[in-house]
CSV table of C-alpha atoms in Angstrom, one decimal:
chain,number,residue,atom,x,y,z
A,281,MET,CA,19.7,56.0,-29.6
A,282,SER,CA,22.9,53.8,-29.6
A,283,LEU,CA,24.0,50.7,-26.8
A,284,PRO,CA,27.3,51.6,-25.1
A,285,ASP,CA,30.1,49.8,-26.3
A,286,ALA,CA,30.6,46.4,-24.3
A,287,GLU,CA,34.6,46.6,-24.9
A,288,LEU,CA,35.0,50.3,-23.4
A,289,LEU,CA,32.9,49.4,-20.8
A,290,LEU,CA,35.0,46.3,-20.0
A,291,ALA,CA,38.0,47.8,-19.6
A,292,ASP,CA,36.5,51.1,-17.5
A,293,LEU,CA,35.1,47.9,-15.0
A,294,ALA,CA,38.8,46.6,-15.2
A,295,ALA,CA,39.7,50.1,-13.9
A,296,GLN,CA,37.6,50.2,-11.3
A,297,MET,CA,38.0,47.1,-9.7
A,298,ARG,CA,42.0,46.7,-10.2
A,299,PRO,CA,43.1,49.0,-7.2
A,300,HIS,CA,40.8,46.5,-5.0
A,301,MET,CA,42.2,43.2,-6.3
A,302,THR,CA,44.5,41.4,-3.9
A,303,PRO,CA,46.6,38.2,-4.3
A,304,ASP,CA,43.6,36.2,-3.4
A,305,THR,CA,40.9,37.2,-4.9
A,306,ALA,CA,38.6,35.1,-7.5
A,307,LEU,CA,36.1,36.0,-9.9
A,308,VAL,CA,33.3,34.1,-10.0
A,309,GLY,CA,31.4,34.3,-13.5
A,310,LEU,CA,27.4,33.8,-13.5
A,311,HIS,CA,26.2,31.8,-16.3
A,312,SER,CA,26.4,32.6,-19.6
A,313,GLY,CA,27.4,36.4,-20.2
A,314,GLY,CA,28.7,36.8,-16.8
A,315,VAL,CA,31.1,33.5,-17.2
A,316,TRP,CA,32.5,35.5,-20.4
A,317,VAL,CA,32.9,38.9,-18.8
A,318,ALA,CA,34.8,37.4,-15.9
A,319,GLN,CA,37.0,35.5,-18.4
A,320,ARG,CA,38.4,38.9,-20.0
A,321,LEU,CA,38.3,40.4,-16.6
A,322,HIS,CA,40.7,37.8,-15.4
A,323,ALA,CA,42.8,38.3,-18.1
A,324,LEU,CA,42.7,42.3,-18.0
A,325,LEU,CA,43.7,42.1,-14.0
A,326,GLY,CA,46.2,39.7,-14.3
A,327,LEU,CA,45.0,37.2,-11.6
A,328,ALA,CA,46.6,34.3,-10.1
A,329,GLN,CA,43.2,32.4,-9.7
A,330,PRO,CA,41.3,31.3,-12.5
A,331,PRO,CA,38.2,32.5,-12.6
A,332,GLY,CA,35.1,30.1,-11.4
A,333,ALA,CA,31.8,29.7,-12.9
A,334,LEU,CA,28.1,29.5,-11.1
A,335,ASP,CA,25.2,28.1,-13.0
A,336,VAL,CA,22.2,29.2,-10.1
A,337,SER,CA,19.7,26.9,-12.1
A,338,PHE,CA,19.0,24.9,-8.5
A,339,TYR,CA,19.3,27.9,-6.6
A,340,ARG,CA,16.2,30.4,-8.4
A,341,ASP,CA,12.9,31.6,-7.0
A,342,ASP,CA,11.1,30.8,-9.9
A,343,TYR,CA,11.4,27.0,-9.6
A,344,ALA,CA,8.1,26.7,-8.1
A,345,GLN,CA,6.3,28.4,-10.8
A,346,ARG,CA,8.4,27.6,-14.6
A,347,GLY,CA,10.4,24.3,-13.5
A,348,LEU,CA,13.8,24.0,-13.8
A,349,SER,CA,15.8,25.2,-16.5
A,350,ARG,CA,16.1,23.4,-19.6
A,351,ASP,CA,19.7,24.5,-20.0
A,352,ALA,CA,21.2,23.7,-16.3
A,353,ARG,CA,25.1,23.8,-16.7
A,354,ARG,CA,27.8,22.6,-14.3
A,355,SER,CA,29.1,24.9,-11.8
A,356,SER,CA,32.9,25.1,-11.1
A,357,LEU,CA,35.1,26.7,-8.4
A,358,PRO,CA,38.5,25.7,-9.5
A,359,PHE,CA,39.7,27.0,-6.1
A,360,ASP,CA,38.9,26.6,-2.6
A,361,ILE,CA,36.4,29.7,-1.4
A,362,GLU,CA,36.8,29.4,2.3
A,363,GLY,CA,38.0,33.2,3.4
A,364,ARG,CA,38.6,34.0,0.0
A,365,PRO,CA,37.6,37.2,-1.4
A,366,LEU,CA,35.2,37.1,-4.3
A,367,VAL,CA,33.6,39.0,-6.9
A,368,LEU,CA,30.4,37.9,-8.6
A,369,VAL,CA,30.7,38.9,-12.3
A,370,ASP,CA,27.6,39.5,-14.6
A,371,ASP,CA,26.7,41.1,-17.8
A,372,VAL,CA,23.7,42.7,-16.8
A,373,LEU,CA,22.2,43.7,-13.7
A,374,HIS,CA,18.4,43.8,-13.5
A,375,THR,CA,16.1,42.4,-10.6
A,376,GLY,CA,18.7,41.4,-8.5
A,377,ARG,CA,17.5,37.7,-8.0
A,378,THR,CA,20.4,36.1,-10.0
A,379,VAL,CA,22.7,37.7,-7.5
A,380,ARG,CA,20.5,36.3,-4.6
A,381,ALA,CA,20.8,32.8,-6.1
A,382,ALA,CA,24.4,33.0,-6.7
A,383,LEU,CA,24.8,33.8,-3.0
A,384,ASN,CA,22.7,31.2,-1.9
A,385,GLU,CA,24.9,28.8,-4.2
A,386,LEU,CA,28.2,29.8,-3.2
A,387,PHE,CA,27.6,29.7,0.6
A,388,ASP,CA,26.9,25.8,0.0
A,389,TYR,CA,30.9,25.6,-1.3
A,390,GLY,CA,31.8,27.2,2.2
A,391,ARG,CA,32.1,30.7,3.7
A,392,PRO,CA,34.0,33.3,1.5
A,393,ALA,CA,36.4,36.5,3.2
A,394,ARG,CA,33.9,38.9,1.0
A,395,VAL,CA,31.8,39.0,-1.7
A,396,GLU,CA,31.6,41.9,-4.1
A,397,LEU,CA,29.5,42.2,-7.2
A,398,ALA,CA,31.1,43.7,-10.3
A,399,VAL,CA,28.3,44.4,-13.6
A,400,LEU,CA,29.2,45.9,-17.1
A,401,VAL,CA,25.5,47.0,-17.1
A,402,ASP,CA,22.9,48.1,-14.5
A,403,ARG,CA,19.6,48.6,-15.7
A,404,GLY,CA,17.7,49.1,-12.6
A,405,GLY,CA,14.4,47.7,-12.0
A,406,ARG,CA,15.5,46.1,-8.5
A,407,GLN,CA,13.1,43.9,-6.8
A,408,LEU,CA,15.7,43.0,-4.0
A,409,PRO,CA,18.1,44.8,-1.7
A,410,VAL,CA,21.4,44.5,-4.2
A,411,ALA,CA,23.6,46.8,-5.5
A,412,ALA,CA,27.1,46.5,-7.5
A,413,THR,CA,30.5,47.1,-5.7
A,414,TYR,CA,31.8,48.0,-9.5
A,415,CYS,CA,29.5,49.3,-12.4
A,416,ALA,CA,30.7,50.4,-15.9
A,417,THR,CA,27.7,51.9,-16.6
A,418,ARG,CA,23.8,52.7,-16.3
A,419,TYR,CA,21.3,52.0,-18.8
A,420,ALA,CA,17.6,51.1,-19.1
A,421,PRO,CA,16.7,49.7,-22.4
A,422,PRO,CA,13.1,50.3,-23.8
A,423,ALA,CA,10.1,49.0,-22.3
A,424,GLY,CA,9.3,45.2,-23.8
A,425,SER,CA,13.0,44.8,-24.7
A,426,ARG,CA,16.3,43.6,-22.4
A,427,VAL,CA,19.6,44.3,-22.7
A,428,LYS,CA,22.0,40.6,-24.1
A,429,LEU,CA,25.7,40.2,-24.2
A,430,VAL,CA,26.8,38.2,-26.9
A,431,GLN,CA,30.2,36.9,-27.7
A,432,ASP,CA,31.7,37.2,-31.6
A,433,ASP,CA,34.7,36.4,-32.6
A,434,GLY,CA,36.7,36.9,-28.9
A,435,ARG,CA,34.9,40.3,-28.4
A,436,LEU,CA,32.0,41.5,-26.3
A,437,ALA,CA,29.1,43.1,-27.7
A,438,LEU,CA,25.5,44.4,-26.2
A,439,ARG,CA,22.2,44.0,-28.2
A,440,LEU,CA,18.4,44.5,-27.4
A,441,VAL,CA,16.1,41.8,-27.7
A,442,GLN,CA,12.7,41.4,-27.4
A,443,ASP,CA,11.3,40.2,-24.0
A,444,GLN,CA,9.8,36.6,-24.3
A,445,GLU,CA,7.1,37.2,-22.3
B,222,MET,CA,-3.9,9.8,-30.7
B,223,ALA,CA,-3.5,9.5,-27.3
B,224,ARG,CA,-1.2,11.3,-25.1
B,225,ASN,CA,1.7,9.8,-23.9
B,226,PRO,CA,1.2,9.2,-20.2
B,227,GLN,CA,4.0,10.5,-18.9
B,228,LEU,CA,4.0,13.9,-20.4
B,229,ASN,CA,2.2,16.8,-20.3
B,230,LYS,CA,0.8,18.9,-22.7
B,231,HIS,CA,3.5,20.7,-23.3
B,232,GLY,CA,5.8,17.2,-23.8
B,233,GLU,CA,7.7,17.7,-20.4
B,234,LEU,CA,8.3,15.1,-17.9
B,235,GLN,CA,4.8,14.4,-15.6
B,236,HIS,CA,5.3,10.8,-14.5
B,237,LEU,CA,8.5,8.5,-15.0
B,238,LEU,CA,6.9,5.4,-15.8
B,239,THR,CA,9.0,3.5,-18.4
B,240,THR,CA,11.6,4.4,-21.0
B,241,GLU,CA,9.0,2.5,-23.4
B,242,GLY,CA,7.9,5.3,-25.7
B,243,LEU,CA,9.8,7.8,-24.0
B,244,PRO,CA,11.2,10.4,-26.3
B,245,ARG,CA,15.0,10.8,-27.4
B,246,ASP,CA,14.6,14.6,-26.6
B,247,VAL,CA,13.2,13.8,-23.1
B,248,ILE,CA,16.3,10.7,-22.1
B,249,THR,CA,19.1,13.1,-23.2
B,250,ARG,CA,17.1,16.1,-21.4
B,251,ILE,CA,17.3,14.0,-18.1
B,252,LEU,CA,20.9,12.5,-18.6
B,253,ASP,CA,21.9,16.3,-19.4
B,254,THR,CA,20.1,17.3,-16.3
B,255,ALA,CA,21.8,14.7,-14.5
B,256,GLU,CA,25.3,16.2,-15.0
B,257,PRO,CA,24.9,19.2,-12.8
B,258,PHE,CA,23.9,17.2,-9.9
B,259,ALA,CA,26.6,14.8,-9.8
B,260,ASP,CA,28.8,17.8,-8.6
B,261,VAL,CA,26.6,18.0,-5.6
B,262,ALA,CA,27.8,15.6,-3.8
B,263,GLU,CA,31.4,17.0,-4.0
B,264,ARG,CA,30.6,20.2,-2.2
B,265,GLU,CA,31.0,21.0,1.5
B,266,VAL,CA,27.0,21.5,1.8
B,267,LYS,CA,25.6,18.6,-0.4
B,268,LYS,CA,22.0,19.8,-0.8
B,269,VAL,CA,20.4,22.0,-3.2
B,270,PRO,CA,17.3,23.6,-2.3
B,271,LEU,CA,14.9,23.2,-4.8
B,272,LEU,CA,12.4,20.5,-3.3
B,273,ARG,CA,12.5,22.5,0.0
B,274,GLY,CA,9.1,22.0,1.7
B,275,LYS,CA,7.6,19.3,-0.9
B,276,SER,CA,6.7,15.6,0.5
B,277,VAL,CA,8.6,12.7,-1.5
B,278,PHE,CA,6.7,9.4,-0.2
B,279,ASN,CA,8.6,6.2,-0.9
B,280,LEU,CA,5.8,3.8,-1.5
B,281,PHE,CA,7.7,0.0,-1.7
B,282,PHE,CA,4.6,-2.3,-1.9
B,283,GLU,CA,7.9,-4.6,-2.3
B,284,ASN,CA,11.2,-4.6,-0.3
B,285,SER,CA,14.2,-3.0,-1.8
B,286,THR,CA,16.3,-1.5,0.8
B,287,ARG,CA,19.1,-0.6,-2.0
B,288,THR,CA,16.5,1.2,-4.4
B,289,ARG,CA,14.4,2.8,-1.6
B,290,THR,CA,17.8,4.4,-0.2
B,291,THR,CA,19.4,5.7,-3.5
B,292,PHE,CA,15.8,7.6,-3.8
B,293,GLU,CA,15.7,8.6,-0.3
B,294,ILE,CA,19.3,10.4,-0.3
B,295,ALA,CA,18.7,11.8,-3.9
B,296,ALA,CA,14.9,13.4,-2.8
B,297,LYS,CA,16.9,14.8,0.5
B,298,ARG,CA,20.0,16.3,-1.3
B,299,LEU,CA,17.1,17.8,-3.0
B,300,SER,CA,16.1,19.3,-0.3
B,301,ALA,CA,12.8,17.1,-0.1
B,302,ASP,CA,10.8,15.7,3.2
B,303,VAL,CA,10.9,12.4,2.6
B,304,ILE,CA,8.6,9.6,4.1
B,305,ASN,CA,9.3,5.9,3.8
B,306,LEU,CA,6.2,3.4,3.5
B,307,ASN,CA,6.9,-0.5,3.8
B,308,ILE,CA,3.6,-1.4,2.8
B,309,ALA,CA,4.9,-4.8,2.2
B,310,THR,CA,4.3,-5.1,5.8
B,311,SER,CA,1.7,-2.4,6.7
B,312,SER,CA,-2.0,-1.7,6.2
B,313,THR,CA,-2.8,-3.4,2.7
B,314,ASN,CA,-2.2,-6.6,4.7
B,315,LYS,CA,-4.9,-5.4,6.3
B,316,GLY,CA,-6.9,-5.1,3.3
B,317,GLU,CA,-6.7,-1.6,2.1
B,318,THR,CA,-6.6,-1.6,-1.7
B,319,LEU,CA,-3.8,0.3,-3.5
B,320,LEU,CA,-5.8,3.6,-4.5
B,321,ASP,CA,-7.3,3.5,-0.6
B,322,THR,CA,-4.0,3.7,0.2
B,323,VAL,CA,-2.6,6.2,-2.5
B,324,ASP,CA,-6.1,8.7,-1.4
B,325,ASN,CA,-4.8,8.6,2.3
B,326,LEU,CA,-1.3,9.8,1.1
B,327,ALA,CA,-2.3,12.3,-1.2
B,328,ALA,CA,-4.7,13.7,1.8
B,329,MET,CA,-1.7,14.4,3.8
B,330,GLN,CA,0.0,16.8,1.3
B,331,ALA,CA,2.1,14.8,-0.6
B,332,ASP,CA,3.9,16.2,-3.8
B,333,MET,CA,5.7,12.9,-5.1
B,334,PHE,CA,5.4,9.1,-5.2
B,335,VAL,CA,8.0,6.8,-5.9
B,336,VAL,CA,6.6,3.5,-6.1
B,337,ARG,CA,7.8,0.0,-6.1
B,338,HIS,CA,5.5,-2.8,-7.0
B,339,ALA,CA,5.6,-6.3,-7.2
B,340,SER,CA,2.4,-5.8,-9.8
B,341,SER,CA,3.8,-4.7,-13.6
B,342,GLY,CA,1.4,-1.5,-14.2
B,343,ALA,CA,0.7,-0.2,-10.4
B,344,PRO,CA,2.9,3.0,-10.6
B,345,TYR,CA,0.7,3.5,-14.1
B,346,LEU,CA,-2.9,2.9,-12.2
B,347,ILE,CA,-2.0,5.2,-9.8
B,348,ALA,CA,-1.1,7.7,-11.8
B,349,GLN,CA,-3.8,7.7,-13.8
B,350,HIS,CA,-5.9,7.7,-10.8
B,351,LEU,CA,-4.5,10.8,-9.8
B,352,GLU,CA,-5.0,12.6,-13.1
B,353,ALA,CA,-8.6,11.4,-13.3
B,354,THR,CA,-9.5,12.7,-10.0
B,355,GLY,CA,-7.7,16.3,-10.7
B,356,ARG,CA,-4.8,15.6,-8.6
B,357,ASP,CA,-2.3,16.3,-11.5
B,358,HIS,CA,-0.4,18.4,-9.1
B,359,ILE,CA,1.1,15.0,-7.8
B,360,HIS,CA,4.1,13.1,-10.0
B,361,VAL,CA,5.2,9.4,-9.6
B,362,VAL,CA,7.9,7.6,-10.2
B,363,ASN,CA,8.1,3.7,-11.1
B,364,ALA,CA,10.9,2.2,-8.9
B,365,GLY,CA,9.9,-1.0,-10.6
B,366,ASP,CA,6.9,-2.9,-11.1
B,367,GLY,CA,6.6,-6.5,-11.8
B,368,ARG,CA,8.7,-7.7,-14.9
B,369,HIS,CA,7.5,-4.1,-16.6
B,370,ALA,CA,9.8,-1.5,-16.3
B,371,HIS,CA,12.6,0.0,-13.9
B,372,PRO,CA,13.2,3.1,-15.6
B,373,THR,CA,15.5,5.3,-13.3
B,374,GLN,CA,17.8,1.9,-13.0
B,375,GLY,CA,18.0,1.9,-17.4
B,376,LEU,CA,18.2,6.0,-17.3
B,377,LEU,CA,21.4,5.6,-14.9
B,378,ASP,CA,22.8,2.4,-17.0
B,379,MET,CA,22.3,5.2,-20.1
B,380,TYR,CA,24.5,7.9,-18.1
B,381,THR,CA,27.3,5.5,-17.1
B,382,ILE,CA,27.3,4.6,-20.8
B,383,ARG,CA,27.7,7.9,-22.5
B,384,HIS,CA,30.3,8.9,-19.3
B,385,TYR,CA,32.4,6.1,-20.7
B,386,LYS,CA,31.7,5.7,-24.2
B,387,ARG,CA,30.2,8.9,-25.4
B,388,ASP,CA,28.0,8.1,-28.6
B,389,PHE,CA,25.0,5.6,-28.6
B,390,THR,CA,24.9,5.5,-32.6
B,391,GLN,CA,28.5,3.9,-32.4
B,392,LEU,CA,28.1,1.1,-30.0
B,393,SER,CA,27.7,-3.0,-30.3
B,394,VAL,CA,26.1,-3.7,-26.5
B,395,ALA,CA,25.2,-6.7,-24.9
B,396,VAL,CA,22.4,-7.3,-22.4
B,397,VAL,CA,22.9,-10.7,-20.7
B,398,GLY,CA,21.4,-12.7,-18.6
B,399,ASP,CA,17.7,-13.1,-16.9
B,400,ILE,CA,16.0,-11.3,-19.9
B,401,LEU,CA,12.9,-12.9,-19.1
B,402,HIS,CA,11.7,-11.7,-15.9
B,403,SER,CA,14.0,-8.7,-16.0
B,404,ARG,CA,12.3,-5.5,-15.7
B,405,VAL,CA,15.8,-3.5,-15.6
B,406,ALA,CA,16.8,-5.4,-19.2
B,407,ARG,CA,13.5,-3.8,-20.4
B,408,SER,CA,14.0,-0.4,-19.5
B,409,GLN,CA,17.5,-0.6,-20.7
B,410,ILE,CA,16.5,-2.5,-24.3
B,411,HIS,CA,14.2,0.3,-24.6
B,412,ALA,CA,16.2,3.1,-23.8
B,413,LEU,CA,18.9,1.7,-25.8
B,414,SER,CA,17.1,1.2,-28.8
B,415,THR,CA,15.5,5.3,-28.7
B,416,LEU,CA,19.1,6.4,-28.1
B,417,GLY,CA,19.9,4.7,-31.5
B,418,VAL,CA,22.3,2.2,-30.8
B,419,PRO,CA,22.9,0.1,-33.9
B,420,ASP,CA,24.2,-3.2,-32.5
B,421,LEU,CA,21.8,-4.4,-29.6
B,422,ARG,CA,22.5,-7.8,-28.6
B,423,ALA,CA,20.5,-10.2,-26.0
B,424,VAL,CA,22.7,-13.1,-24.7
B,425,ALA,CA,20.4,-15.7,-22.8
B,426,PRO,CA,19.3,-19.4,-22.8
B,427,LYS,CA,16.2,-20.0,-24.4
B,428,THR,CA,14.2,-20.6,-21.1
B,429,LEU,CA,14.9,-16.8,-19.8
B,430,LEU,CA,14.2,-15.0,-23.3
B,431,PRO,CA,10.8,-13.2,-23.8
B,432,GLN,CA,9.2,-14.1,-27.1
B,433,ASP,CA,9.2,-10.9,-28.7
B,434,ILE,CA,12.8,-9.9,-28.0
B,435,GLU,CA,13.7,-9.6,-31.4
B,436,ARG,CA,10.9,-7.2,-32.3
B,437,LEU,CA,12.3,-5.1,-29.6
B,438,GLY,CA,15.4,-4.5,-32.3
B,439,CYS,CA,17.8,-7.3,-30.6
B,440,ARG,CA,19.8,-9.9,-32.0
B,441,VAL,CA,19.6,-12.9,-29.5
B,442,PHE,CA,22.5,-15.2,-29.0
B,443,HIS,CA,22.5,-18.1,-27.1
B,444,ASP,CA,26.2,-18.8,-27.3
B,445,MET,CA,27.6,-16.2,-24.5
B,446,ARG,CA,30.5,-16.4,-26.3
B,447,GLU,CA,29.2,-15.2,-29.8
B,448,GLY,CA,27.2,-12.5,-28.1
B,449,LEU,CA,30.2,-10.7,-26.3
B,450,ARG,CA,32.1,-11.0,-29.6
B,451,GLY,CA,33.2,-7.1,-30.1
B,452,VAL,CA,31.1,-5.6,-28.4
B,453,ASP,CA,31.4,-2.5,-26.4
B,454,VAL,CA,29.1,-2.7,-23.2
B,455,VAL,CA,28.7,-5.9,-21.5
B,456,MET,CA,25.4,-5.4,-19.2
B,457,MET,CA,25.1,-8.0,-16.8
B,458,LEU,CA,21.7,-9.2,-15.2
B,459,ARG,CA,21.0,-10.4,-11.4
B,460,LEU,CA,20.0,-13.9,-11.6
B,461,GLN,CA,16.8,-14.1,-9.4
B,462,ASN,CA,17.4,-17.0,-6.6
B,463,GLU,CA,13.9,-18.1,-7.1
B,464,ARG,CA,14.4,-19.1,-11.0
B,465,MET,CA,16.3,-21.6,-9.9
B,466,GLN,CA,13.9,-23.5,-7.8
B,467,GLY,CA,11.5,-24.1,-10.9
B,468,SER,CA,12.4,-25.9,-14.3
B,469,LEU,CA,14.3,-22.7,-16.0
B,470,LEU,CA,17.9,-23.5,-14.7
B,471,PRO,CA,19.6,-26.7,-13.4
B,472,SER,CA,22.0,-25.1,-11.0
B,473,ALA,CA,23.9,-22.0,-10.3
B,474,GLN,CA,27.3,-24.2,-11.2
B,475,GLU,CA,25.9,-24.8,-14.7
B,476,TYR,CA,24.6,-21.4,-15.0
B,477,PHE,CA,27.7,-19.5,-14.3
B,478,LYS,CA,29.3,-22.4,-16.8
B,479,PHE,CA,27.3,-21.1,-19.6
B,480,PHE,CA,26.4,-17.5,-18.7
B,481,GLY,CA,28.6,-16.5,-15.7
B,482,LEU,CA,30.9,-13.5,-17.0
B,483,THR,CA,34.7,-14.6,-16.5
B,484,GLU,CA,37.6,-12.8,-17.4
B,485,GLU,CA,38.2,-15.1,-20.4
B,486,LYS,CA,34.8,-14.5,-21.7
B,487,LEU,CA,34.8,-10.9,-21.0
B,488,ALA,CA,38.3,-10.7,-23.6
B,489,LEU,CA,36.0,-11.7,-26.4
B,490,ALA,CA,34.6,-7.9,-25.8
B,491,LYS,CA,36.7,-4.8,-27.2
B,492,PRO,CA,39.7,-4.4,-24.8
B,493,ASP,CA,37.9,-1.2,-23.4
B,494,ALA,CA,34.5,-2.8,-23.3
B,495,ILE,CA,33.1,-1.8,-19.7
B,496,VAL,CA,30.9,-4.3,-17.6
B,497,LEU,CA,27.5,-3.0,-16.0
B,498,HIS,CA,25.6,-4.5,-13.0
B,499,PRO,CA,22.8,-3.4,-11.1
B,500,GLY,CA,23.5,-4.8,-8.2
B,501,PRO,CA,22.9,-7.1,-6.1
B,502,MET,CA,25.5,-9.1,-7.3
B,503,ASN,CA,25.3,-13.1,-7.4
B,504,ARG,CA,29.4,-13.5,-7.6
B,505,GLY,CA,30.0,-17.0,-9.0
B,506,VAL,CA,27.0,-16.8,-10.7
B,507,GLU,CA,26.2,-14.1,-13.3
B,508,ILE,CA,29.5,-12.6,-12.8
B,509,ASP,CA,33.1,-13.7,-11.7
B,510,SER,CA,35.1,-11.6,-8.6
B,511,ALA,CA,37.8,-11.4,-11.0
B,512,VAL,CA,35.8,-9.3,-13.1
B,513,ALA,CA,33.6,-7.8,-10.8
B,514,ASP,CA,36.4,-5.9,-8.7
B,515,GLY,CA,38.3,-5.7,-12.3
B,516,ARG,CA,39.6,-2.6,-14.4
B,517,GLN,CA,36.3,-2.6,-16.6
B,518,ALA,CA,33.9,-2.7,-14.4
B,519,VAL,CA,31.9,0.4,-13.7
B,520,ILE,CA,29.3,-1.4,-11.1
B,521,LEU,CA,30.2,1.5,-8.2
B,522,PRO,CA,30.1,4.3,-10.7
B,523,GLN,CA,26.5,3.2,-11.7
B,524,VAL,CA,25.7,3.6,-7.8
B,525,THR,CA,27.1,7.3,-7.8
B,526,PHE,CA,25.5,8.0,-11.3
B,527,GLY,CA,22.1,7.1,-10.1
B,528,ILE,CA,21.6,9.5,-7.6
B,529,ALA,CA,22.3,12.3,-9.6
B,530,VAL,CA,19.6,10.6,-12.6
B,531,ARG,CA,17.3,10.2,-9.6
B,532,MET,CA,18.0,14.2,-8.6
B,533,ALA,CA,17.4,15.2,-12.3
B,534,VAL,CA,13.9,12.9,-12.6
B,535,MET,CA,12.2,14.2,-9.3
B,536,ALA,CA,13.6,17.8,-9.9
B,537,MET,CA,12.3,17.8,-13.9
B,538,LEU,CA,8.8,16.3,-12.1
B,539,GLY,CA,9.1,18.8,-8.9
B,540,GLY,CA,8.5,22.4,-10.4
B,541,GLY,CA,6.4,24.4,-12.8
B,542,ASN,CA,3.2,23.9,-11.2
B,543,ALA,CA,1.8,27.1,-10.8
């Protein structure tokens, strides 16, 4: 069983999104895979606004259990989000908890006009009522493993890795 | 081998009591974690929800409005509830012991104590007591104890130096002033040495230097001009007015003449040297106004970075308890 080709998924995702982009639309990638996807989509879609990046470490719901993430990074939104249409971009959609955290963080920067969600892969297993607006494929990895996006020489690829816990 | 009392069994921060013996990777992680917290103040909502529902008690057995305020702001930006207790004017005056005070506050479901005390070792005593009584979910942050340590000040100074100079292993750093009585100096020197500063200088009159200063890895200078020659970083210390009353120093004017930082003395350091001061400053005693307000001073950025560093410390302590 072979994993889908991330470059083909990316082209498909851009094609789905293209008719819905406005001159004000900005992409916001979620660290770290989502940031790579957002950068590629930004180029493919020719958007005016540079893409933003969110690290949701300060908004995660497992902080009380697991503590602060070891590699919390800066979030950066290089545009005013007030009244702007936004698309959150992630590589893999799973439980929906990261998206919940991202929405909470976004609203601490202001009130966007609309927030959509674009993902390369929906792997199922949702624990919250979250759905992608744009999704290139559905793919459920075998039990005990998860799908990971890697970037190699500017090209995106999907890998199967063992779950840590 | 005895466990470092500041670290839990996974090697993660359990309390912050001193920079002495704090491993380099823990210091670096605190500084790295502070960077994203520095951005929180720039946003529309200057708060993140990490410590929502947690109670942080500021236990100040010695008054310090400024330090207490910076901890209060940091805790509030993490969404904690903050309770300020100025015990200098409260129940210990009625005879209650330190540990009774702590037990009472722990019974009010405290999650973190930020402790300032005139006696060296008081925060360590509290941390030990909490662990010995099975309350290791309560964390202690030392906000200055006696002449011993002021670790968050030392760490915010490291953050400031890294912000302007990047690589500690290339630096000459001079710590100048009343090192003998300064918990700030001790926290700075331990952190600078752990981070690999190759040229660490202690600049002070003989009467204001601790005897073991060379053991801490410092080169000693009694002549400030010699001590500042070619340095990248000048760390000024506050001269506490009460030191003038003893026989340690002749007068503020004479101290300024020999150990006050003026533009003329600063000119001996590298042209891009930065000047730090932990505040509050005594202008005209340890530092001249022209330097304090000059282009090389990074004293106000220190204050801003201090909030982010304290947020990082409290956020690293407050999670992962399950």
